[in-house]
Short mmCIF file of C-alpha atoms and ligand atoms in Angstrom, two decimals:
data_model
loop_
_atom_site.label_atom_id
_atom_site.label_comp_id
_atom_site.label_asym_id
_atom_site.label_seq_id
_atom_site.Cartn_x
_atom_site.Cartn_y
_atom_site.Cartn_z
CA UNK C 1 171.29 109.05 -85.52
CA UNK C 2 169.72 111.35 -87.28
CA UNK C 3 169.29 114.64 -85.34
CA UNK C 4 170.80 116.43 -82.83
CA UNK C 5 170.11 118.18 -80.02
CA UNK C 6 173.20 120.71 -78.78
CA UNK C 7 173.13 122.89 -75.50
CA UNK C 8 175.72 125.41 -73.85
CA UNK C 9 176.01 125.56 -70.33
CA UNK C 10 173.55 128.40 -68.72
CA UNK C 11 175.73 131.12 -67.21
CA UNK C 12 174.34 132.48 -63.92
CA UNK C 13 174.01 136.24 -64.70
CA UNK C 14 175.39 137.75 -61.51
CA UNK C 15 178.23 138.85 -63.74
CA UNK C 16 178.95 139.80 -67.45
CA UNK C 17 179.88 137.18 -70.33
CA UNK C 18 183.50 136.57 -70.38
CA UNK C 19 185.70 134.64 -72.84
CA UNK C 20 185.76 131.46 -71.33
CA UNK C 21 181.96 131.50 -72.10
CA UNK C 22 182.29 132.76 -75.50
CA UNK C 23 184.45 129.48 -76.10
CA UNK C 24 181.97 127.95 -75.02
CA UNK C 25 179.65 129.20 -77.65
CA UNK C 26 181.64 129.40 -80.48
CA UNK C 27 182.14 125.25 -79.82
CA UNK C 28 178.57 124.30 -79.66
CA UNK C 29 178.03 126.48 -82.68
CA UNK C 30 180.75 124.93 -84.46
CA UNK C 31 179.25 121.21 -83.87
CA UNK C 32 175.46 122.83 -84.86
CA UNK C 33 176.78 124.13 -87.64
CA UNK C 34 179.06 121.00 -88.77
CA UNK C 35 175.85 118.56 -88.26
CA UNK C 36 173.87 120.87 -89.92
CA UNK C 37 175.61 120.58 -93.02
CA UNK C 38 176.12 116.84 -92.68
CA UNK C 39 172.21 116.03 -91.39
CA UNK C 40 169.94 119.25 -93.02
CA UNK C 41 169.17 122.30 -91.60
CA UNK C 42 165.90 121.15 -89.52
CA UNK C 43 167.48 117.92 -88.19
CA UNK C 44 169.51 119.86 -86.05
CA UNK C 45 168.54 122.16 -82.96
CA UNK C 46 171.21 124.37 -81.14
CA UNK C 47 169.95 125.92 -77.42
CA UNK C 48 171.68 128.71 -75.55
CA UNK C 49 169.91 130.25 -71.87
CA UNK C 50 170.81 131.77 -68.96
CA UNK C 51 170.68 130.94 -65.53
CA UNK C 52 168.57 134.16 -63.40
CA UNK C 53 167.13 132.80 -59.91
CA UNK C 54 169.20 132.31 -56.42
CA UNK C 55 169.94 134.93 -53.65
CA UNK C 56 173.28 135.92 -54.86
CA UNK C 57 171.49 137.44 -58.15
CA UNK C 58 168.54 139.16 -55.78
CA UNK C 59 171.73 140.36 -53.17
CA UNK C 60 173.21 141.86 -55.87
CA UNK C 61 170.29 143.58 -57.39
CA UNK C 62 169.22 144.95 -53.78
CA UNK C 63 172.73 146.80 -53.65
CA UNK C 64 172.20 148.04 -56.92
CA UNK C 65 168.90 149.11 -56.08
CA UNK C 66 166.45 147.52 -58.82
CA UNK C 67 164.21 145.11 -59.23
CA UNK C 68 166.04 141.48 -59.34
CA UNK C 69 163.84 140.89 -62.67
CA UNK C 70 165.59 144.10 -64.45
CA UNK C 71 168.65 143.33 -63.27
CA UNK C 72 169.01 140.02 -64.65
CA UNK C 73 167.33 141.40 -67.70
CA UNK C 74 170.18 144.08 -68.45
CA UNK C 75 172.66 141.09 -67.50
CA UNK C 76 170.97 138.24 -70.08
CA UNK C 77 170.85 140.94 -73.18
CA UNK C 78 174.81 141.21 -72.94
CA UNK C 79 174.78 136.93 -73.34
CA UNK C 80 172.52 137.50 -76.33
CA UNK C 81 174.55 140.51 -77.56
CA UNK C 82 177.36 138.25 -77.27
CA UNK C 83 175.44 135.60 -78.87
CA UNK C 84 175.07 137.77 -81.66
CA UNK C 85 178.54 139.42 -81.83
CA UNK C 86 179.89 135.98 -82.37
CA UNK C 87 177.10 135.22 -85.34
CA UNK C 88 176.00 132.36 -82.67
CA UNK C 89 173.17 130.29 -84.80
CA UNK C 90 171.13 129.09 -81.89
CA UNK C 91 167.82 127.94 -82.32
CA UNK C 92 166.32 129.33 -79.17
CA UNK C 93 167.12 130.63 -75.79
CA UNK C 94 165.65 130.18 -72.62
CA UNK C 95 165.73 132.05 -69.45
CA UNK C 96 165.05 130.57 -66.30
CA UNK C 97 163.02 133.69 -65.19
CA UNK C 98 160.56 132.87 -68.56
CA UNK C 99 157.10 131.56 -67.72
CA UNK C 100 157.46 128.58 -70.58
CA UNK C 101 160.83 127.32 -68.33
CA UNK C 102 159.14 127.82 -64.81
CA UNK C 103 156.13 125.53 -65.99
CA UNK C 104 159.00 123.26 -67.25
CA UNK C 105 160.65 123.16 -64.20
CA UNK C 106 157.39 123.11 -62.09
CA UNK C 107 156.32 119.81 -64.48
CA UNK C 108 159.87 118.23 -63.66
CA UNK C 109 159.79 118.55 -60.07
CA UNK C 110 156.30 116.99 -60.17
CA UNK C 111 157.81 113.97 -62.20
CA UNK C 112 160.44 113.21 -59.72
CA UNK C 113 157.84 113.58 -56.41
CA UNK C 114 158.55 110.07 -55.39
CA UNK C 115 162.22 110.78 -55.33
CA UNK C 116 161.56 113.84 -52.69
CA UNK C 117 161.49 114.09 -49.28
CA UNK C 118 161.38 116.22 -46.68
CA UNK C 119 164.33 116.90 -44.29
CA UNK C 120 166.12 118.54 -41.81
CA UNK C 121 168.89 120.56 -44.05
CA UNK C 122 172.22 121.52 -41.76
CA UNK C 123 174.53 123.74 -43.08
CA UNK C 124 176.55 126.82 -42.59
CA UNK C 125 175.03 130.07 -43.36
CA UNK C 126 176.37 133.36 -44.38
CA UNK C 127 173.72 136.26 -43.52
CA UNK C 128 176.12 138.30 -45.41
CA UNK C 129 175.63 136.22 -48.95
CA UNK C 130 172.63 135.09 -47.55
CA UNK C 131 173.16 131.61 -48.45
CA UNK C 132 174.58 128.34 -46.97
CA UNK C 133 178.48 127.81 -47.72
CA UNK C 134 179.59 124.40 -48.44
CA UNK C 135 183.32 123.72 -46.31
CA UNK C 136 185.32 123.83 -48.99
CA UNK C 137 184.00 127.22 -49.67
CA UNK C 138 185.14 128.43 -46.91
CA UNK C 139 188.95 129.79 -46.23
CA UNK C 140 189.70 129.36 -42.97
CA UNK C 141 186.35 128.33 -41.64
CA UNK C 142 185.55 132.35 -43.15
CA UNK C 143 183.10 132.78 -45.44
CA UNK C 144 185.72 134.65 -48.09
CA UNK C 145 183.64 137.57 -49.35
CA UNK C 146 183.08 138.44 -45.58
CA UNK C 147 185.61 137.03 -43.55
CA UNK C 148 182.90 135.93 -40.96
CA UNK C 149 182.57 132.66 -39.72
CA UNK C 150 179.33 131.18 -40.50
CA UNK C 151 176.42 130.20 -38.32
CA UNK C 152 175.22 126.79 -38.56
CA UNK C 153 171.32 126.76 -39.25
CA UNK C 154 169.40 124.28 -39.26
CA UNK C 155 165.65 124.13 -41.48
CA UNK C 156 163.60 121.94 -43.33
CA UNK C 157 164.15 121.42 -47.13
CA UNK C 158 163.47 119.09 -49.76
CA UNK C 159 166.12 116.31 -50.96
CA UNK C 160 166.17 114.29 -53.77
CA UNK C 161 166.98 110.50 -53.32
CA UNK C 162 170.17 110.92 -55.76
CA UNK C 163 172.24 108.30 -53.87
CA UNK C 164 169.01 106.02 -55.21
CA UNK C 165 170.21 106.45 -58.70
CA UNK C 166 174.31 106.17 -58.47
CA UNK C 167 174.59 102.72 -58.83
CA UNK C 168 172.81 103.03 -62.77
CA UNK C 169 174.87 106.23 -63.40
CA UNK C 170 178.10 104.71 -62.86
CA UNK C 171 176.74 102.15 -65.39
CA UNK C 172 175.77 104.39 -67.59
CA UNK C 173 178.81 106.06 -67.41
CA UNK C 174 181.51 103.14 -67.30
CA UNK C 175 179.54 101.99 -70.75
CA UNK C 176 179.80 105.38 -72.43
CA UNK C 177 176.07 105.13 -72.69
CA UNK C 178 176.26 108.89 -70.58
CA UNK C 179 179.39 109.69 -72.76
CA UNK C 180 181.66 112.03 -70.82
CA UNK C 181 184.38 112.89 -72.89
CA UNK C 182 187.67 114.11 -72.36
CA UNK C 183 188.05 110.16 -70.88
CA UNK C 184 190.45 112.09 -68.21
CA UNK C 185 186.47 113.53 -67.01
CA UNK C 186 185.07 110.31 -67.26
CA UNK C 187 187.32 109.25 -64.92
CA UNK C 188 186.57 112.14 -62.22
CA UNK C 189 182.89 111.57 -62.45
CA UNK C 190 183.17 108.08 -62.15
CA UNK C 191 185.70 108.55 -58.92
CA UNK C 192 183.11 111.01 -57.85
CA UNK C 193 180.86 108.21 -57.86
CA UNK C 194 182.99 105.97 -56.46
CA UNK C 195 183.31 108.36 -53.44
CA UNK C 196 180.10 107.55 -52.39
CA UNK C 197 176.78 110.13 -53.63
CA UNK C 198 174.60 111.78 -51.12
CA UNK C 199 170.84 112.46 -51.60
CA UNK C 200 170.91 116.62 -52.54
CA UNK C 201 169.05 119.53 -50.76
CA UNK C 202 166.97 121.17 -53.81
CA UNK C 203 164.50 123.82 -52.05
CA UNK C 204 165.41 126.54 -49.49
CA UNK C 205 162.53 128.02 -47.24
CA UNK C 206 161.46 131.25 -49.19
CA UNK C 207 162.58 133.35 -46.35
CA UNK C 208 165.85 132.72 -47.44
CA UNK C 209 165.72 132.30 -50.98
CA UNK C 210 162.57 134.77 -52.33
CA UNK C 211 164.05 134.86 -55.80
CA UNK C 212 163.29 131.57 -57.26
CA UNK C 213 160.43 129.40 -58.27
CA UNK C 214 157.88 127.98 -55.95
CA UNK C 215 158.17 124.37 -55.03
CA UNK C 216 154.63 122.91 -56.28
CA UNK C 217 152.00 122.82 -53.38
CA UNK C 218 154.79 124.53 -50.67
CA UNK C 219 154.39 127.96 -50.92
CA UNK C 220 156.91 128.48 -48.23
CA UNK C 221 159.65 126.89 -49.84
CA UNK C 222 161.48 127.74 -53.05
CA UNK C 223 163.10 125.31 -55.59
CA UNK C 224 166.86 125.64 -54.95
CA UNK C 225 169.54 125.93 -58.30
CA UNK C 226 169.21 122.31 -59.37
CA UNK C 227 165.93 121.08 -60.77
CA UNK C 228 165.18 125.32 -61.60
CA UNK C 229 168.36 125.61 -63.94
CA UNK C 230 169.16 122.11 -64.86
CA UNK C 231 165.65 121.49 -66.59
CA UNK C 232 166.45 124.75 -68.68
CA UNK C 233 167.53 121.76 -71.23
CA UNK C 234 164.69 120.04 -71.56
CA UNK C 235 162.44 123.96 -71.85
CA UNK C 236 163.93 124.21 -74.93
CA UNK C 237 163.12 121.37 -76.64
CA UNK C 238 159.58 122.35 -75.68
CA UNK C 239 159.16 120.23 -71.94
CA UNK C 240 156.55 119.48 -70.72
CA UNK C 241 154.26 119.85 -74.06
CA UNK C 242 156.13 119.35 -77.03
CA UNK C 243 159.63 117.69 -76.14
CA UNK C 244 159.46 114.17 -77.96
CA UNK C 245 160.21 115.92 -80.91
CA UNK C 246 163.65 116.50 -79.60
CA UNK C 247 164.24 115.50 -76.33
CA UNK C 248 163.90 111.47 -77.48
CA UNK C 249 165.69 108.15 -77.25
CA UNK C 250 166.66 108.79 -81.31
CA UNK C 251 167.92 112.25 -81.00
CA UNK C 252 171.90 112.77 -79.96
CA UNK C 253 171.89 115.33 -77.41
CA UNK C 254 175.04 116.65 -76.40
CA UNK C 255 175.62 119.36 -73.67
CA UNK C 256 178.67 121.34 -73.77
CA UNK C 257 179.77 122.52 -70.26
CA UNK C 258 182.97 123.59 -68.77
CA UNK C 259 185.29 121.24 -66.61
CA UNK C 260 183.87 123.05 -62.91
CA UNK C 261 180.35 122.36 -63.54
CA UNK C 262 180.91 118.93 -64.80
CA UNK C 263 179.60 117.49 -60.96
CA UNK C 264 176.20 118.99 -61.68
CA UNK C 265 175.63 118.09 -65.42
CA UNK C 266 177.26 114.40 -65.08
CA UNK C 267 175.34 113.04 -61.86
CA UNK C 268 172.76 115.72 -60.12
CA UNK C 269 170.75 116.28 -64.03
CA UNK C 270 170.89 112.68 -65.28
CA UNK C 271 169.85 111.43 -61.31
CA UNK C 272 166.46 114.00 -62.29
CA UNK C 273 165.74 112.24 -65.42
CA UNK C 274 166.27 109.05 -64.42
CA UNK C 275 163.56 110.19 -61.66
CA UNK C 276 161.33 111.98 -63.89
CA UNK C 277 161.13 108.69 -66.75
CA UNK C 278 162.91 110.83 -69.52
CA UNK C 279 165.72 110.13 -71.76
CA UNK C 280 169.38 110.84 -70.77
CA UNK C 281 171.86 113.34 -72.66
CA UNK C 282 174.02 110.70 -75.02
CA UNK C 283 177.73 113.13 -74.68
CA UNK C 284 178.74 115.52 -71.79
CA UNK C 285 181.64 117.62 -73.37
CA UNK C 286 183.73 119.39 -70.69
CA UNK C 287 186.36 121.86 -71.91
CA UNK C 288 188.66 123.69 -69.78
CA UNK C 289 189.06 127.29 -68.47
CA UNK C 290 191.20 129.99 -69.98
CA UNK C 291 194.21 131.80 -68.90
CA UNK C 292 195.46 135.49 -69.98
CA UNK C 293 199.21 135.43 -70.22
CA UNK C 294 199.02 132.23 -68.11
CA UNK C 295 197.33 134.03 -65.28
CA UNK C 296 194.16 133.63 -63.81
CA UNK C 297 192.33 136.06 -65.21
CA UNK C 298 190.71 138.51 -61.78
CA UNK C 299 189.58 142.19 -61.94
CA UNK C 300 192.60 142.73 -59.33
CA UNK C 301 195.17 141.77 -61.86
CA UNK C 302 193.69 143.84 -64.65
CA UNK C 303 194.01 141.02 -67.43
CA UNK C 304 190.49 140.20 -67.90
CA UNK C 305 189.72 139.62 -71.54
CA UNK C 306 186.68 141.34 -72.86
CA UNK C 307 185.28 139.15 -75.98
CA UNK C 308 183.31 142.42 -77.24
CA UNK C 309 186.31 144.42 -77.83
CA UNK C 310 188.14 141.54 -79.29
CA UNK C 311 185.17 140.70 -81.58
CA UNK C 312 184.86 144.52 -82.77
CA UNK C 313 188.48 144.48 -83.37
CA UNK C 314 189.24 141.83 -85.47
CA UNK C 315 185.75 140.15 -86.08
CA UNK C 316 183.79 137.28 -85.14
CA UNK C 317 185.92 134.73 -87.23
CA UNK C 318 189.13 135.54 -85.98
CA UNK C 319 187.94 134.95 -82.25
CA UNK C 320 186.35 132.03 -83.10
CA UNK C 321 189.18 130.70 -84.95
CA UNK C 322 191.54 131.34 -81.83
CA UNK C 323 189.50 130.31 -79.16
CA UNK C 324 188.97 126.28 -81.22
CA UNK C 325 192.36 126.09 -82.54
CA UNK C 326 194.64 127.43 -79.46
CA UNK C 327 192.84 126.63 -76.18
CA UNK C 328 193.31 122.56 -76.48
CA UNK C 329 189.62 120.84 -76.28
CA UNK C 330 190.95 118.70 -73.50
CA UNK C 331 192.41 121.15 -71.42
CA UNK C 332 192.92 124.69 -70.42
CA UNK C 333 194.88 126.90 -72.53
CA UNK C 334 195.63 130.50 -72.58
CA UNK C 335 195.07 133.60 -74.52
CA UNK C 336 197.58 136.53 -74.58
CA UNK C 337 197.69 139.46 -77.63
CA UNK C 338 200.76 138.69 -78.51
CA UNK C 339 199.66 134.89 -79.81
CA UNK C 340 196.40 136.25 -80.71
CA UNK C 341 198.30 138.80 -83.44
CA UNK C 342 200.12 135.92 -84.16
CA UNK C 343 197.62 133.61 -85.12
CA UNK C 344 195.56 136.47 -86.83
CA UNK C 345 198.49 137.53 -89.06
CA UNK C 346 200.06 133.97 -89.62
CA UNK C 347 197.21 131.32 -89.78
CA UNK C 348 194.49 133.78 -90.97
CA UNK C 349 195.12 136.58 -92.91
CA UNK C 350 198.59 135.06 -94.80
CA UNK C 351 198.05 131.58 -95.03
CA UNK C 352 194.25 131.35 -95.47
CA UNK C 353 193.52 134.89 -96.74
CA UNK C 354 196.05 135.57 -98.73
CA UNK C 355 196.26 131.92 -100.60
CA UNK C 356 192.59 133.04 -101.47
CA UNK C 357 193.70 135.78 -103.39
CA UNK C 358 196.91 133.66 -105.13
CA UNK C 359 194.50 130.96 -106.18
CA UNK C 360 191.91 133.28 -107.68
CA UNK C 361 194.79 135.51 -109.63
CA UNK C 362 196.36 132.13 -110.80
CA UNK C 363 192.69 130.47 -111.64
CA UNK C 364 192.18 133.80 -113.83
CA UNK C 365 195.57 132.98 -115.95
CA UNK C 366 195.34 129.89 -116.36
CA UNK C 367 191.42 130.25 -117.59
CA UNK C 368 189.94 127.93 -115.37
CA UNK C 369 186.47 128.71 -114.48
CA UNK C 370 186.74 129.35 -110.98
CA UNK C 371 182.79 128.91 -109.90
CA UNK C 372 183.07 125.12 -111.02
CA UNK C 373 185.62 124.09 -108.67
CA UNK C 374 183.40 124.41 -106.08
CA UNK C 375 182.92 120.62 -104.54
CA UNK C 376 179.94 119.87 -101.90
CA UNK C 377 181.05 117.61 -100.43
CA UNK C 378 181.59 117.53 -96.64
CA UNK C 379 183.81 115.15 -95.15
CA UNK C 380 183.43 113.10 -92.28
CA UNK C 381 185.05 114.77 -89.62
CA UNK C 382 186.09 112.17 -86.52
CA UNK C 383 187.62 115.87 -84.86
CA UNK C 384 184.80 117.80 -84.90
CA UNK C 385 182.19 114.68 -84.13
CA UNK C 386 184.59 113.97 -81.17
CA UNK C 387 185.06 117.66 -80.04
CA UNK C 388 188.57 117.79 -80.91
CA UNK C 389 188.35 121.42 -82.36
CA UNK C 390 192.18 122.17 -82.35
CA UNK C 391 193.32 119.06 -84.34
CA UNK C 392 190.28 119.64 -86.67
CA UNK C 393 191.38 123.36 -87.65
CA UNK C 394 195.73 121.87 -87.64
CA UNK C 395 194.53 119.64 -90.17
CA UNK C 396 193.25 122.18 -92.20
CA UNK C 397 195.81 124.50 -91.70
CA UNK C 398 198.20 121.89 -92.39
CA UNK C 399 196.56 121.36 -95.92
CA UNK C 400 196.79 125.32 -96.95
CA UNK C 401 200.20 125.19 -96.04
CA UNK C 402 200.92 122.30 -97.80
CA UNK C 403 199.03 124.26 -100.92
CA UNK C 404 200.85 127.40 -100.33
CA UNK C 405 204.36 125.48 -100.38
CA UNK C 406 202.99 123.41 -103.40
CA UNK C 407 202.39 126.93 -105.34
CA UNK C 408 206.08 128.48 -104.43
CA UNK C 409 207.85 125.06 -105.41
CA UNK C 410 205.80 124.63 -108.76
CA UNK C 411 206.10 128.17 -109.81
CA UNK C 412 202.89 128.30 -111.77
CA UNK C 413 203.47 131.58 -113.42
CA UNK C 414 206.50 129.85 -115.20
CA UNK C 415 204.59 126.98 -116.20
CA UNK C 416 201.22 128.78 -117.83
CA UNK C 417 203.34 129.92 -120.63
CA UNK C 418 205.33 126.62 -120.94
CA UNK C 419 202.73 124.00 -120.15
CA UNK C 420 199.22 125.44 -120.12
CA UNK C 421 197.47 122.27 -120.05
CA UNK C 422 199.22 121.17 -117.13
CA UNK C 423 199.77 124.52 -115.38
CA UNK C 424 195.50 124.46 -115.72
CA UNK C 425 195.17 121.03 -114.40
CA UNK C 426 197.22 121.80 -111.30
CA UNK C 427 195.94 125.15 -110.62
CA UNK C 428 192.21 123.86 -110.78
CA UNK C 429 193.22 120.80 -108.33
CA UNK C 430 194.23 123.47 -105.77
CA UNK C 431 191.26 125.63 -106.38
CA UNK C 432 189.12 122.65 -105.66
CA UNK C 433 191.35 121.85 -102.65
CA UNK C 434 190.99 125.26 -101.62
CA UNK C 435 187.31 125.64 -101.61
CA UNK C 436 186.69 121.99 -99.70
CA UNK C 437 189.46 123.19 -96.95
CA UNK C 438 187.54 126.74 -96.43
CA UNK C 439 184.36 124.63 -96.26
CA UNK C 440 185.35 122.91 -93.40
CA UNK C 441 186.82 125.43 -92.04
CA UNK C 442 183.16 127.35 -92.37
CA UNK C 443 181.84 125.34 -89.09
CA UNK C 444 184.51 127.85 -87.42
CA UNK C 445 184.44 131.15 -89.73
CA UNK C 446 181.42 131.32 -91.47
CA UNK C 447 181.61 134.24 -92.01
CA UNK C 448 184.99 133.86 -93.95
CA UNK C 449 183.82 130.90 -96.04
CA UNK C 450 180.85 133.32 -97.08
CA UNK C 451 183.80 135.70 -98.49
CA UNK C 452 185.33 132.85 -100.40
CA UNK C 453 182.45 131.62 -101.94
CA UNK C 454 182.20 135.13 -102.94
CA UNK C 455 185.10 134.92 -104.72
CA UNK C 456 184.62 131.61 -106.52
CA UNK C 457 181.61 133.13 -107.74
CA UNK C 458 183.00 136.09 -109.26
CA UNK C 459 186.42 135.83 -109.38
CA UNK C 460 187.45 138.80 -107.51
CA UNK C 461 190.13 139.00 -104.84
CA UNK C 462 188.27 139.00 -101.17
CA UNK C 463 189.97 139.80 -98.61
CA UNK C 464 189.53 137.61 -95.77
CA UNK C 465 191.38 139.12 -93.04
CA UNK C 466 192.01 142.27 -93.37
CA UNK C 467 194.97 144.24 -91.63
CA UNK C 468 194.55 145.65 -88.16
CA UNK C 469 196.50 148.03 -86.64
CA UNK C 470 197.87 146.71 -83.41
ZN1 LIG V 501 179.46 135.84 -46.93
#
């Protein structure tokens, strides 16, 4: 393998980034970043979108009283201002609205023709959401936003013979050749599977879904969420024109998703390209959802977390750095201000910012010539490869610990004036140590490891993390 291809998930934008998404983000970015530095620069391409058709989106922007296309506009630029706020380094984002991903989409729907048929589609329907309700949607046979009970309604749709392709997915799946990792998902999707997989509705007549794109040579019917979001993937690496470069057997193309839209990415997307004749993702990474103070987090409850006035706080880094190391990559975790100051003041600012400083004061004594100790090299990291984020950042925690203990037990200062030669020789190990840890660390801060090399290169004191006043 010798490039890779790394998505997020595509939020729907019927509501405002929160921080389970910019977890999200700041985990793809760490992997683009990490292979990056491992493959080159050009071997790797990193692919954030958003997710703008369906009738919830052109409900909501009927109550507000715009156009569904600004709406979802003034949504999408808070996922790119988020983007940015985190110093995301993605390659390219696609909207589903854009014209490049509704000729993608059109072109994939096209492909998989002899998988789709027309039917009678039964299901319960909401006039309030104005869409169909699944049962387990409902509460009480209700549809929850409106407490009404549902009417069933009966039309014609398009399905897609997914049941067709089950048997090769759970293949697929049971060999890791679809890699679905935490193995505890594996093991859903494959029971999922096991359940028994029915062919999937995919248009809606365009009566009831207007906001969406047209279902090639049916004007009166509408593609529904699946093949219209789901092919976002493949728009970015430049489908239907220009994909191979990318989207190819050789490539490693991972998608990072969360756990609750695992269904979709693991059976209903590869079913399409299976259909469509074009090469599978090789990893499905499904992380889990965040709680505040071990809450749900809800509007009613108050405790939602805004990333944007967490990032202006206490910068980019330090959310980052929380959000890898604390929320565990195989399962939900939870984020409250107290741990947060915690972390920030502990693990950040004393034992990686302020070791910084120690190291450059003690590299200045001891004459060592601080730029030199600068080693390129960058470890092979089974974590990060296997999306174990928090035991990647322990580790390196673990070793700035270990240096910080290493300085108070040797007592340098002493030593310089009794063994200079030896004092030198130890202080330059750590330096070295120092740099290769931050390095590594740099697939989570960058932003930090830019300060450090800063200071290697002048031998000034940086600080990393500065104070913040709770
Ligand atoms: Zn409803």
């Amino acid at each position: 393998m010798s490039k890779v291809f790394i998505t997020t998930s595509i939020p729907y934008v019927n509501a405002e980034p929160h921080i389970g998404f910019a977890m999200e983000l700041a985990q793809g970015d760490a992997l683009a970043r990490y292979y990056r530095a491992k493959l080159g620069e050009d071997q790797v391409f990193f692919l954030n979108g958003t997710d703008e058709h369906g009738s919830k989106i052109d409900k909501k922007a009927k109550e507000t009283g715009i156009e569904p296309q600004k709406f979802v506009d003034r949504i999408t630029q808070k996922f790119i201002d988020l983007g940015k706020a985190l110093n995301i380094s993605n390659d390219d984002f696609v909207r589903t609205t854009s014209d490049r991903h509704k000729k993608s989409a059109t072109d994939l729907w096209r492909r998989c023709q002899k998988d789709i048929y027309k039917k009678n589609y039964k299901g319960l329907y909401c006039s309030g959401c104005e869409e169909f309700k699944t049962e387990k949607e409902l509460v009480d046979g209700l549809c929850p936003v409106h407490r009404t009970k549902p009417e069933p309604v009966e039309e014609e749709n398009y399905f897609f013979a997914l049941s067709k392709y089950a048997p090769k997915l759970r293949e697929l799946i049971e060999s890791d050749e679809l890699k679905i990792t935490p193995e505890l998902r594996k093991n859903e999707v494959l029971g999922w599977l096991r359940e028994g997989v029915q062919d999937i509705s995919v248009s809606r007549e365009k009566l009831k879904l207007s906001w969406g794109i047209p279902v090639p040579g049916d004007p009166d019917q509408v593609m529904y969420v699946w093949v219209d979001a789901l092919s976002n993937y493949i728009t970015g690496a430049g489908f239907p024109d220009s994909h191979e470069k990318w989207w190819n057997e050789e490539t490693l193309k991972i998608h990072v998703v969360g756990k609750d839209i695992l269904r979709f990415h693991a059976i209903i997307w590869p079913g399409l390209l299976l259909s469509a004749g074009l090469p599978l993702p090789n990893i499905i990474y499904a992380h889990g959802h965040i709680t505040s103070d071990n809450q749900k987090m809800s509007k009613s409850l108050g405790n939602v977390i805004d990333p944007f006035s967490l990032i202006q706080k206490y910068g980019a880094d330090a959310v980052r750095y929380y959000l890898l190391a604390k929320i565990p990559w195989d399962d939900d975790g939870d984020f409250s201000s107290d741990k947060f100051q915690a972390v920030y003041k502990g693990e950040l600012s004393d034992n990686w910012g302020n070791l910084l400083n120690r190291l450059v004061v003690l590299g200045g004594k001891s004459k060592s010539q601080i730029s030199d100790l600068k080693s390129q090299n960058i470890g092979s990291n089974p974590e990060l490869a296997g999306f174990r984020f928090n035991n990647f950042i322990e580790k390196q925690i673990t070793e700035l610990a270990r240096i910080n203990r290493e300085i108070n037990e040797t007592e340098p200062w002493k030593l310089i004036t009794s063994e200079p030669d030896k004092a030198k020789k130890i202080i330059e190990k750590w330096l070295q140590d120092y740099y290769q840890i931050s390095q590594e660390l740099s697939f989570v801060a960058p932003r930090s490891f830019e300060k450090v090399e800063k200071a290697y290169s002048t031998g000034q004191a940086v600080q990393l993390f500065p104070r913040v006043e709770w």
